[in-house]
């Protein structure tokens, strides 16, 4: 086993590279002390990275979404997190669902049923992280946008395009009905709002082809970023469309290698061109000086990035004349030329060394000659290089050995001895130690519903360490997708997980078909942000505080108090979760705290905490510690991956989804002899009819055992925050941004205030519906509220007289509490049909995911044999294999076979 080799490697490298030249100044903090302090951080604060492998790149309402969860860590002297959380966030930054995934040996699995009752067409961002990762910057969480189309509920489809013309944007929309026919000559109202107030609105009528054109003023262009265009036809159909792409201002930035344009020094200068939405823009252009003399030319390599070389002149200013892909020309200032800087630059990389240079000009060299500088190299949370350099010439060579180093992003930092960064360069070590994955099938061409025999040969590199792999097989004719756009385990674990911001086409840099991929990857290194820590703090010995430790299982904690407020030491509590057959007891410590550890149960199970076993149980009060989660990062740059026209982009998939849904839901005609009781919704109350579909609905059965309604609402209202100071409820995302406009509560369509909530009999609640938005303003304009919580009670029936026991059961009890803790995602197995008889083959099989296996394990030979049956689709079938091992090595392979 070689689990500790890389840790030892770091120590050997930096202790052997200390250099102290004669005659140089003595540093304020000796190199040994600096390295020791930095190593304290790297050895105590592990880096955890999470990756999700989905069976498909996109889905439709009604599908089941399958995924495999991978967790890599860079240290092996601690117990890594055993739980990963997956948040599903819609395009309006509403948290839809949080899944708790149990991990074993760095892997877990999950699924999400896209129930048509709760899910609608949208771009959903999947955010994954561990509690340990919550101690650090959210920019390093796993993020991926997964579009979900709708071929079931949607009453109206649309294709929208935006075209900027002067100080206005022309929005052209074509509407179609569920049958695909154009909705011609339909009158409608439209409104552009930012989720709160309308900043533009009007009326229109579609032409014969179902098209309308709306002119949007740029007067409120800042609101376009989060705004939506809401359209309502007179016949009742409603559509909402993001305005994020309605106004695009191209931002072009230039990044001198090492951070500065140093006069007299030849430097590589990288550039990046992006729209305000985050997508790249193709560019080319030239660099001119103050006399308009051409100094250099440039053109992007793809993704709006590239580089060029120039020698700046002291006192000169430079501009870039940039031509965008649409022919528009822009002039951008380059960073100012400096005379008094020293930078670290990458010279070359071979199989043995990364060759670097510390460069400055002659003028500044005379002032820093013989001064000490520190050069630190960090890779995946390991200090792989540390040296003290004495500046003996304007160009000093530095060589970092590559022997036994893993793949990934190396952060090279030049700093003063007190830890002040002077210059930085990111360098990617090209793949040398990826897990080898070979895929083969018994044939290259198959018929529909044929049996496929597939063999995987998996090389985990390190002493036959256990490996975890997942395999997805999809019908690419129904799920067309450019694999360069995907975020595979290699591109994510080795690059995206170490860089902040949105990375367009992450797999592009690892696709051998892209000849300029290495040059493009270096441009990415020069333009993307990286800042997991501050060297200044580490060198001086200041370590960050942590709030969360790596979770080893589900834990329920809290405090037991007396009704006087005093804590109750040595108090006994009984935890009962009937649905999981859990009965455990615990006793409080001297601070009144209790802990139930290593619990295993599925989500949505009712739990009860009981303190009645104590002698003074009538005077005891149980409190639960809140479960803390990260806020929704509304400005997340990964929104740039959102698809504007899902109907158009997912057309082949949605057409197939219609067939699949129709097949799966056709039943024989039956005669209904009983009347079905209509389920009440907020639409039944005139005051709330203007609201759209609720984001969440909580059925009354979830409140069984709830004694005090307000206490239960504090934990059960998804996306709602209760503020103890104002005793009001707020939309969480807006509350976190400083808004103090409260939610408005309604009881059967009548407005009520917060103190009235506890007067509602919990047993009479049929459902509670939560509306995060009020796009048409029907309620908001009347009550000046932000969001609606609609409480619906059961229709009154004649009730018998209540017994004393029933009355007593309604009284709130503080020594017995019921709650619904977040459990693990429920287990579910992917359906695999077997077509072994002529009769079984005589069925329609519209599946798009033909095979999904998240539990592929490697035997001693590294061979795995798999079998599955094809579906009815013909064309190319795409096989995607991803995986890791306990050392953190990763691998990915794509394979195709044909179905005729």
Short mmCIF file of N, CA and C in Angstrom, two decimals, residues 192-351:
data_model
loop_
_atom_site.label_atom_id
_atom_site.label_comp_id
_atom_site.label_asym_id
_atom_site.label_seq_id
_atom_site.Cartn_x
_atom_site.Cartn_y
_atom_site.Cartn_z
N UNK A 192 -42.34 42.43 -17.44
CA UNK A 192 -40.95 42.17 -17.07
C UNK A 192 -40.76 42.60 -15.62
N UNK A 193 -40.38 41.65 -14.75
CA UNK A 193 -40.19 41.99 -13.34
C UNK A 193 -38.92 41.36 -12.82
N UNK A 194 -38.47 41.85 -11.68
CA UNK A 194 -37.27 41.32 -11.04
C UNK A 194 -37.63 40.41 -9.88
N UNK A 195 -38.85 39.84 -9.91
CA UNK A 195 -39.32 38.99 -8.82
C UNK A 195 -40.04 39.76 -7.76
N UNK A 196 -40.05 41.07 -7.90
CA UNK A 196 -40.74 41.90 -6.90
C UNK A 196 -41.60 42.95 -7.59
N UNK A 197 -41.00 43.85 -8.35
CA UNK A 197 -41.74 44.91 -9.03
C UNK A 197 -41.60 44.77 -10.54
N UNK A 198 -42.67 45.13 -11.25
CA UNK A 198 -42.62 45.16 -12.70
C UNK A 198 -41.90 46.42 -13.15
N UNK A 199 -40.91 46.27 -14.05
CA UNK A 199 -40.22 47.46 -14.56
C UNK A 199 -40.56 47.72 -16.02
N UNK A 200 -41.40 46.86 -16.60
CA UNK A 200 -41.89 47.08 -17.95
C UNK A 200 -43.07 46.14 -18.16
N UNK A 201 -44.10 46.58 -18.89
CA UNK A 201 -45.24 45.71 -19.15
C UNK A 201 -46.03 46.23 -20.33
N UNK A 202 -46.94 45.38 -20.84
CA UNK A 202 -47.74 45.79 -21.96
C UNK A 202 -48.69 44.69 -22.41
N UNK A 203 -49.38 44.93 -23.54
CA UNK A 203 -50.30 43.96 -24.14
C UNK A 203 -49.83 43.67 -25.56
N UNK A 204 -50.20 42.51 -26.07
CA UNK A 204 -49.80 42.15 -27.43
C UNK A 204 -50.75 41.09 -27.96
N UNK A 205 -50.61 40.79 -29.26
CA UNK A 205 -51.36 39.71 -29.90
C UNK A 205 -50.43 38.97 -30.84
N UNK A 206 -50.47 37.65 -30.78
CA UNK A 206 -49.60 36.85 -31.65
C UNK A 206 -50.05 36.95 -33.09
N UNK A 207 -49.09 36.77 -34.01
CA UNK A 207 -49.45 36.76 -35.42
C UNK A 207 -49.90 35.35 -35.82
N UNK A 208 -50.06 35.12 -37.11
CA UNK A 208 -50.57 33.82 -37.56
C UNK A 208 -49.63 32.68 -37.20
N UNK A 209 -48.34 32.98 -37.03
CA UNK A 209 -47.37 31.94 -36.69
C UNK A 209 -47.10 31.87 -35.19
N UNK A 210 -47.94 32.54 -34.42
CA UNK A 210 -47.81 32.49 -32.97
C UNK A 210 -46.69 33.35 -32.41
N UNK A 211 -46.24 34.35 -33.16
CA UNK A 211 -45.10 35.15 -32.73
C UNK A 211 -45.53 36.52 -32.22
N UNK A 212 -44.76 37.02 -31.25
CA UNK A 212 -44.90 38.41 -30.82
C UNK A 212 -43.49 38.99 -30.68
N UNK A 213 -43.40 40.30 -30.77
CA UNK A 213 -42.14 41.00 -30.55
C UNK A 213 -42.35 42.05 -29.47
N UNK A 214 -41.50 42.00 -28.45
CA UNK A 214 -41.59 42.92 -27.31
C UNK A 214 -40.31 43.73 -27.26
N UNK A 215 -40.44 45.04 -27.17
CA UNK A 215 -39.28 45.92 -27.05
C UNK A 215 -39.07 46.28 -25.57
N UNK A 216 -37.94 45.87 -25.04
CA UNK A 216 -37.62 46.10 -23.64
C UNK A 216 -36.59 47.22 -23.52
N UNK A 217 -36.90 48.20 -22.71
CA UNK A 217 -35.98 49.33 -22.52
C UNK A 217 -34.79 48.91 -21.65
N UNK A 218 -33.61 49.48 -21.94
CA UNK A 218 -32.41 49.21 -21.14
C UNK A 218 -32.33 50.12 -19.92
N UNK A 219 -33.36 50.90 -19.67
CA UNK A 219 -33.35 51.81 -18.54
C UNK A 219 -33.15 51.05 -17.23
N UNK A 220 -33.71 49.86 -17.13
CA UNK A 220 -33.58 49.02 -15.93
C UNK A 220 -32.75 47.78 -16.24
N UNK A 221 -31.67 47.95 -17.01
CA UNK A 221 -30.91 46.79 -17.49
C UNK A 221 -30.29 45.98 -16.36
N UNK A 222 -29.99 46.61 -15.22
CA UNK A 222 -29.41 45.86 -14.11
C UNK A 222 -30.38 44.80 -13.58
N UNK A 223 -31.68 45.05 -13.75
CA UNK A 223 -32.68 44.09 -13.27
C UNK A 223 -32.82 42.90 -14.20
N UNK A 224 -32.24 43.00 -15.41
CA UNK A 224 -32.32 41.88 -16.34
C UNK A 224 -31.60 40.64 -15.80
N UNK A 225 -30.56 40.83 -14.99
CA UNK A 225 -29.75 39.71 -14.53
C UNK A 225 -30.58 38.67 -13.79
N UNK A 226 -31.52 39.14 -12.96
CA UNK A 226 -32.36 38.22 -12.19
C UNK A 226 -33.83 38.29 -12.61
N UNK A 227 -34.11 39.09 -13.62
CA UNK A 227 -35.50 39.32 -14.01
C UNK A 227 -36.08 38.22 -14.86
N UNK A 228 -37.42 38.27 -15.00
CA UNK A 228 -38.12 37.29 -15.82
C UNK A 228 -39.20 38.01 -16.61
N UNK A 229 -39.46 37.48 -17.79
CA UNK A 229 -40.54 37.96 -18.64
C UNK A 229 -41.72 37.02 -18.44
N UNK A 230 -42.81 37.56 -17.88
CA UNK A 230 -44.00 36.76 -17.58
C UNK A 230 -45.07 37.09 -18.61
N UNK A 231 -45.55 36.05 -19.28
CA UNK A 231 -46.57 36.22 -20.33
C UNK A 231 -47.80 35.42 -19.94
N UNK A 232 -48.98 36.06 -20.03
CA UNK A 232 -50.23 35.35 -19.73
C UNK A 232 -51.22 35.59 -20.85
N UNK A 233 -51.59 34.48 -21.52
CA UNK A 233 -52.59 34.57 -22.58
C UNK A 233 -53.97 34.72 -21.96
N UNK A 234 -54.86 35.35 -22.71
CA UNK A 234 -56.23 35.53 -22.22
C UNK A 234 -56.91 34.20 -21.95
N UNK A 235 -56.45 33.15 -22.61
CA UNK A 235 -57.06 31.83 -22.42
C UNK A 235 -56.51 31.11 -21.19
N UNK A 236 -55.56 31.76 -20.47
CA UNK A 236 -55.09 31.20 -19.21
C UNK A 236 -53.69 30.64 -19.22
N UNK A 237 -53.11 30.34 -20.39
CA UNK A 237 -51.76 29.80 -20.41
C UNK A 237 -50.76 30.87 -19.95
N UNK A 238 -49.81 30.43 -19.15
CA UNK A 238 -48.81 31.34 -18.61
C UNK A 238 -47.42 30.81 -18.88
N UNK A 239 -46.50 31.69 -19.21
CA UNK A 239 -45.11 31.32 -19.42
C UNK A 239 -44.18 32.32 -18.76
N UNK A 240 -43.05 31.83 -18.27
CA UNK A 240 -42.04 32.69 -17.65
C UNK A 240 -40.69 32.41 -18.30
N UNK A 241 -39.97 33.48 -18.64
CA UNK A 241 -38.72 33.34 -19.38
C UNK A 241 -37.66 34.26 -18.78
N UNK A 242 -36.49 33.69 -18.58
CA UNK A 242 -35.39 34.44 -17.97
C UNK A 242 -34.96 35.59 -18.88
N UNK A 243 -34.63 36.71 -18.24
CA UNK A 243 -34.13 37.87 -18.96
C UNK A 243 -32.60 37.98 -18.86
N UNK A 244 -31.97 36.95 -18.35
CA UNK A 244 -30.51 37.02 -18.13
C UNK A 244 -29.76 37.31 -19.42
N UNK A 245 -30.29 36.82 -20.56
CA UNK A 245 -29.61 37.03 -21.83
C UNK A 245 -30.18 38.19 -22.63
N UNK A 246 -31.11 38.95 -22.02
CA UNK A 246 -31.75 40.03 -22.76
C UNK A 246 -30.82 41.22 -22.93
N UNK A 247 -29.88 41.39 -22.03
CA UNK A 247 -28.90 42.46 -22.19
C UNK A 247 -27.53 41.88 -21.91
N UNK A 248 -26.67 41.91 -22.90
CA UNK A 248 -25.34 41.33 -22.77
C UNK A 248 -24.28 42.39 -23.06
N UNK A 249 -23.46 42.63 -22.06
CA UNK A 249 -22.32 43.52 -22.22
C UNK A 249 -21.06 42.67 -22.16
N UNK A 250 -20.24 42.72 -23.18
CA UNK A 250 -19.06 41.87 -23.25
C UNK A 250 -17.94 42.47 -22.40
N UNK A 251 -17.40 41.65 -21.52
CA UNK A 251 -16.30 42.05 -20.66
C UNK A 251 -15.04 41.36 -21.14
N UNK A 252 -13.99 42.13 -21.43
CA UNK A 252 -12.72 41.59 -21.90
C UNK A 252 -11.64 41.97 -20.91
N UNK A 253 -10.98 40.95 -20.35
CA UNK A 253 -9.95 41.20 -19.36
C UNK A 253 -8.62 40.63 -19.84
N UNK A 254 -7.54 41.32 -19.42
CA UNK A 254 -6.19 40.90 -19.79
C UNK A 254 -5.41 40.58 -18.51
N UNK A 255 -4.67 39.44 -18.54
CA UNK A 255 -3.99 38.94 -17.37
C UNK A 255 -2.51 38.70 -17.69
N UNK A 256 -1.64 39.64 -17.36
CA UNK A 256 -0.20 39.39 -17.56
C UNK A 256 0.25 38.20 -16.71
N UNK A 257 1.06 37.33 -17.27
CA UNK A 257 1.55 36.18 -16.52
C UNK A 257 2.30 36.66 -15.28
N UNK A 258 1.97 36.08 -14.15
CA UNK A 258 2.60 36.48 -12.90
C UNK A 258 1.98 37.70 -12.27
N UNK A 259 1.08 38.39 -13.00
CA UNK A 259 0.32 39.47 -12.39
C UNK A 259 0.62 40.86 -12.89
N UNK A 260 1.78 41.10 -13.52
CA UNK A 260 2.15 42.47 -13.88
C UNK A 260 2.75 42.55 -15.27
N UNK A 261 2.57 43.73 -15.91
CA UNK A 261 3.31 44.10 -17.11
C UNK A 261 4.57 44.84 -16.64
N UNK A 262 5.69 44.17 -16.64
CA UNK A 262 6.93 44.75 -16.14
C UNK A 262 7.72 45.33 -17.31
N UNK A 263 8.08 46.57 -17.19
CA UNK A 263 8.78 47.24 -18.29
C UNK A 263 10.08 46.53 -18.63
N UNK A 264 10.29 46.33 -19.93
CA UNK A 264 11.52 45.71 -20.41
C UNK A 264 11.57 44.21 -20.31
N UNK A 265 10.52 43.57 -19.82
CA UNK A 265 10.50 42.12 -19.64
C UNK A 265 9.48 41.51 -20.58
N UNK A 266 9.92 40.57 -21.40
CA UNK A 266 8.99 39.87 -22.30
C UNK A 266 8.05 39.01 -21.47
N UNK A 267 6.76 39.25 -21.63
CA UNK A 267 5.76 38.56 -20.81
C UNK A 267 4.64 38.02 -21.69
N UNK A 268 4.13 36.85 -21.25
CA UNK A 268 2.92 36.31 -21.85
C UNK A 268 1.72 37.02 -21.21
N UNK A 269 0.76 37.43 -22.04
CA UNK A 269 -0.45 38.09 -21.55
C UNK A 269 -1.65 37.27 -22.01
N UNK A 270 -2.43 36.78 -21.06
CA UNK A 270 -3.63 36.01 -21.40
C UNK A 270 -4.83 36.95 -21.43
N UNK A 271 -5.89 36.52 -22.10
CA UNK A 271 -7.11 37.32 -22.17
C UNK A 271 -8.32 36.41 -22.08
N UNK A 272 -9.42 37.00 -21.66
CA UNK A 272 -10.68 36.26 -21.56
C UNK A 272 -11.81 37.20 -21.88
N UNK A 273 -12.69 36.78 -22.77
CA UNK A 273 -13.84 37.59 -23.18
C UNK A 273 -15.12 36.85 -22.82
N UNK A 274 -15.99 37.52 -22.04
CA UNK A 274 -17.23 36.89 -21.59
C UNK A 274 -18.39 37.87 -21.71
N UNK A 275 -19.57 37.31 -21.99
CA UNK A 275 -20.79 38.08 -21.87
C UNK A 275 -21.13 38.23 -20.39
N UNK A 276 -22.01 39.19 -20.09
CA UNK A 276 -22.36 39.42 -18.69
C UNK A 276 -23.02 38.21 -18.06
N UNK A 277 -23.59 37.31 -18.89
CA UNK A 277 -24.18 36.09 -18.36
C UNK A 277 -23.17 35.03 -18.01
N UNK A 278 -21.91 35.20 -18.44
CA UNK A 278 -20.86 34.26 -18.10
C UNK A 278 -20.39 33.39 -19.25
N UNK A 279 -21.07 33.45 -20.41
CA UNK A 279 -20.65 32.65 -21.56
C UNK A 279 -19.53 33.35 -22.32
N UNK A 280 -18.69 32.56 -22.97
CA UNK A 280 -17.56 33.13 -23.68
C UNK A 280 -17.98 33.76 -25.00
N UNK A 281 -17.12 34.62 -25.52
CA UNK A 281 -17.35 35.31 -26.79
C UNK A 281 -16.10 35.16 -27.64
N UNK A 282 -16.22 34.75 -28.90
CA UNK A 282 -15.04 34.68 -29.76
C UNK A 282 -14.50 36.09 -30.05
N UNK A 283 -13.17 36.24 -29.98
CA UNK A 283 -12.57 37.55 -30.19
C UNK A 283 -11.25 37.40 -30.95
N UNK A 284 -10.88 38.49 -31.58
CA UNK A 284 -9.53 38.64 -32.15
C UNK A 284 -9.23 40.13 -32.14
N UNK A 285 -7.95 40.46 -32.30
CA UNK A 285 -7.64 41.88 -32.27
C UNK A 285 -6.15 42.14 -32.30
N UNK A 286 -5.80 43.35 -31.90
CA UNK A 286 -4.40 43.77 -31.90
C UNK A 286 -4.13 44.67 -30.69
N UNK A 287 -2.86 44.74 -30.31
CA UNK A 287 -2.42 45.60 -29.21
C UNK A 287 -1.71 46.79 -29.83
N UNK A 288 -2.09 47.99 -29.39
CA UNK A 288 -1.45 49.21 -29.90
C UNK A 288 -0.92 50.04 -28.74
N UNK A 289 0.11 50.82 -29.00
CA UNK A 289 0.64 51.72 -27.97
C UNK A 289 -0.01 53.09 -28.10
N UNK A 290 0.52 54.07 -27.36
CA UNK A 290 -0.09 55.41 -27.35
C UNK A 290 0.02 56.10 -28.70
N UNK A 291 0.97 55.65 -29.54
CA UNK A 291 1.12 56.23 -30.88
C UNK A 291 0.36 55.40 -31.92
N UNK A 292 -0.47 54.47 -31.43
CA UNK A 292 -1.28 53.60 -32.27
C UNK A 292 -0.44 52.64 -33.13
N UNK A 293 0.77 52.37 -32.66
CA UNK A 293 1.62 51.41 -33.35
C UNK A 293 1.23 50.01 -32.90
N UNK A 294 1.11 49.10 -33.86
CA UNK A 294 0.72 47.72 -33.53
C UNK A 294 1.89 46.99 -32.88
N UNK A 295 1.61 46.44 -31.68
CA UNK A 295 2.64 45.74 -30.91
C UNK A 295 2.48 44.22 -31.03
N UNK A 296 1.24 43.74 -31.04
CA UNK A 296 0.98 42.30 -31.10
C UNK A 296 -0.43 42.07 -31.61
N UNK A 297 -0.68 40.87 -32.08
CA UNK A 297 -2.03 40.46 -32.49
C UNK A 297 -2.43 39.23 -31.68
N UNK A 298 -3.74 38.98 -31.63
CA UNK A 298 -4.21 37.83 -30.85
C UNK A 298 -5.54 37.32 -31.40
N UNK A 299 -5.83 36.07 -31.11
CA UNK A 299 -7.11 35.45 -31.45
C UNK A 299 -7.35 34.32 -30.46
N UNK A 300 -8.61 34.18 -30.02
CA UNK A 300 -8.88 33.19 -28.98
C UNK A 300 -8.74 31.77 -29.51
N UNK A 301 -8.46 30.86 -28.58
CA UNK A 301 -8.31 29.44 -28.90
C UNK A 301 -9.63 28.70 -28.82
N UNK A 302 -10.68 29.38 -28.42
CA UNK A 302 -11.96 28.78 -28.07
C UNK A 302 -12.29 29.19 -26.66
N UNK A 303 -13.56 29.23 -26.30
CA UNK A 303 -14.01 29.66 -24.98
C UNK A 303 -13.55 31.08 -24.66
N UNK A 304 -13.31 31.90 -25.69
CA UNK A 304 -12.97 33.30 -25.49
C UNK A 304 -11.62 33.55 -24.87
N UNK A 305 -10.73 32.53 -24.80
CA UNK A 305 -9.45 32.68 -24.11
C UNK A 305 -8.29 32.45 -25.07
N UNK A 306 -7.15 33.05 -24.73
CA UNK A 306 -5.92 32.86 -25.47
C UNK A 306 -4.82 33.67 -24.84
N UNK A 307 -3.70 33.81 -25.54
CA UNK A 307 -2.59 34.59 -25.00
C UNK A 307 -1.72 35.10 -26.14
N UNK A 308 -0.89 36.07 -25.83
CA UNK A 308 0.10 36.61 -26.76
C UNK A 308 1.30 37.08 -25.93
N UNK A 309 2.39 37.43 -26.61
CA UNK A 309 3.60 37.87 -25.92
C UNK A 309 3.95 39.30 -26.35
N UNK A 310 4.42 40.10 -25.38
CA UNK A 310 4.83 41.47 -25.67
C UNK A 310 5.91 41.90 -24.69
N UNK A 311 6.67 42.94 -25.08
CA UNK A 311 7.68 43.55 -24.20
C UNK A 311 7.22 44.97 -23.90
N UNK A 312 6.67 45.23 -22.71
CA UNK A 312 6.19 46.57 -22.38
C UNK A 312 7.35 47.57 -22.24
N UNK A 313 7.08 48.81 -22.52
CA UNK A 313 8.05 49.89 -22.40
C UNK A 313 7.64 50.78 -21.23
N UNK A 314 8.61 51.18 -20.43
CA UNK A 314 8.34 52.02 -19.27
C UNK A 314 7.68 53.33 -19.69
N UNK A 315 6.61 53.71 -18.98
CA UNK A 315 5.91 54.96 -19.26
C UNK A 315 4.93 54.89 -20.40
N UNK A 316 4.88 53.77 -21.11
CA UNK A 316 3.98 53.63 -22.25
C UNK A 316 2.63 53.07 -21.78
N UNK A 317 1.60 53.38 -22.52
CA UNK A 317 0.27 52.81 -22.26
C UNK A 317 -0.16 52.01 -23.47
N UNK A 318 -0.95 50.97 -23.20
CA UNK A 318 -1.35 50.05 -24.26
C UNK A 318 -2.86 49.82 -24.24
N UNK A 319 -3.39 49.68 -25.43
CA UNK A 319 -4.81 49.37 -25.58
C UNK A 319 -4.96 48.17 -26.50
N UNK A 320 -6.07 47.48 -26.31
CA UNK A 320 -6.42 46.36 -27.18
C UNK A 320 -7.62 46.77 -28.03
N UNK A 321 -7.45 46.67 -29.33
CA UNK A 321 -8.57 46.89 -30.25
C UNK A 321 -9.14 45.52 -30.57
N UNK A 322 -10.32 45.24 -30.04
CA UNK A 322 -10.88 43.90 -30.06
C UNK A 322 -12.08 43.84 -30.99
N UNK A 323 -12.09 42.84 -31.85
CA UNK A 323 -13.24 42.60 -32.72
C UNK A 323 -13.98 41.37 -32.21
N UNK A 324 -15.25 41.55 -31.85
CA UNK A 324 -16.06 40.46 -31.33
C UNK A 324 -16.55 39.58 -32.47
N UNK A 325 -17.10 38.44 -32.11
CA UNK A 325 -17.58 37.50 -33.10
C UNK A 325 -18.66 38.06 -33.99
N UNK A 326 -19.45 39.02 -33.47
CA UNK A 326 -20.53 39.61 -34.27
C UNK A 326 -20.06 40.81 -35.08
N UNK A 327 -18.73 41.08 -35.09
CA UNK A 327 -18.19 42.18 -35.88
C UNK A 327 -18.08 43.49 -35.14
N UNK A 328 -18.66 43.61 -33.95
CA UNK A 328 -18.57 44.85 -33.17
C UNK A 328 -17.15 45.01 -32.65
N UNK A 329 -16.65 46.23 -32.68
CA UNK A 329 -15.29 46.51 -32.24
C UNK A 329 -15.30 47.25 -30.90
N UNK A 330 -14.42 46.84 -29.99
CA UNK A 330 -14.28 47.49 -28.70
C UNK A 330 -12.81 47.79 -28.44
N UNK A 331 -12.56 48.86 -27.68
CA UNK A 331 -11.20 49.21 -27.28
C UNK A 331 -11.10 49.09 -25.77
N UNK A 332 -10.10 48.33 -25.31
CA UNK A 332 -9.95 48.03 -23.89
C UNK A 332 -8.53 48.39 -23.46
N UNK A 333 -8.40 49.02 -22.28
CA UNK A 333 -7.08 49.35 -21.74
C UNK A 333 -6.42 48.11 -21.17
N UNK A 334 -5.13 47.95 -21.44
CA UNK A 334 -4.35 46.91 -20.79
C UNK A 334 -3.91 47.41 -19.41
N UNK A 335 -3.54 46.50 -18.51
CA UNK A 335 -3.04 46.95 -17.20
C UNK A 335 -1.84 47.88 -17.38
N UNK A 336 -1.66 48.76 -16.42
CA UNK A 336 -0.57 49.73 -16.49
C UNK A 336 0.78 49.04 -16.40
N UNK A 337 1.77 49.59 -17.10
CA UNK A 337 3.13 49.07 -17.05
C UNK A 337 3.78 49.51 -15.73
N UNK A 338 4.48 48.58 -15.06
CA UNK A 338 5.14 48.89 -13.79
C UNK A 338 6.64 48.69 -13.94
N UNK A 339 7.40 49.40 -13.10
CA UNK A 339 8.86 49.32 -13.15
C UNK A 339 9.45 48.59 -11.95
N UNK A 340 8.63 48.36 -10.91
CA UNK A 340 9.19 47.89 -9.64
C UNK A 340 8.49 46.61 -9.15
N UNK A 341 8.47 45.60 -9.99
CA UNK A 341 7.85 44.32 -9.62
C UNK A 341 8.75 43.17 -10.02
N UNK A 342 8.56 42.04 -9.36
CA UNK A 342 9.18 40.78 -9.74
C UNK A 342 8.09 39.74 -9.84
N UNK A 343 8.10 38.92 -10.88
CA UNK A 343 7.03 37.95 -11.14
C UNK A 343 7.60 36.55 -11.30
N UNK A 344 6.73 35.57 -11.05
CA UNK A 344 7.06 34.18 -11.35
C UNK A 344 6.35 33.82 -12.66
N UNK A 345 7.09 33.20 -13.58
CA UNK A 345 6.53 32.82 -14.88
C UNK A 345 6.88 31.36 -15.14
N UNK A 346 6.03 30.71 -15.93
CA UNK A 346 6.27 29.32 -16.33
C UNK A 346 7.04 29.33 -17.64
N UNK A 347 8.18 28.62 -17.66
CA UNK A 347 9.02 28.59 -18.86
C UNK A 347 8.69 27.37 -19.70
N UNK A 348 8.66 26.19 -19.07
CA UNK A 348 8.37 24.96 -19.81
C UNK A 348 8.04 23.87 -18.81
N UNK A 349 7.55 22.74 -19.34
CA UNK A 349 7.27 21.56 -18.53
C UNK A 349 7.62 20.33 -19.35
N UNK A 350 8.42 19.45 -18.75
CA UNK A 350 8.73 18.18 -19.40
C UNK A 350 8.34 17.04 -18.47
N UNK A 351 8.81 15.86 -18.73
CA UNK A 351 8.41 14.71 -17.91
C UNK A 351 9.03 14.73 -16.52
#
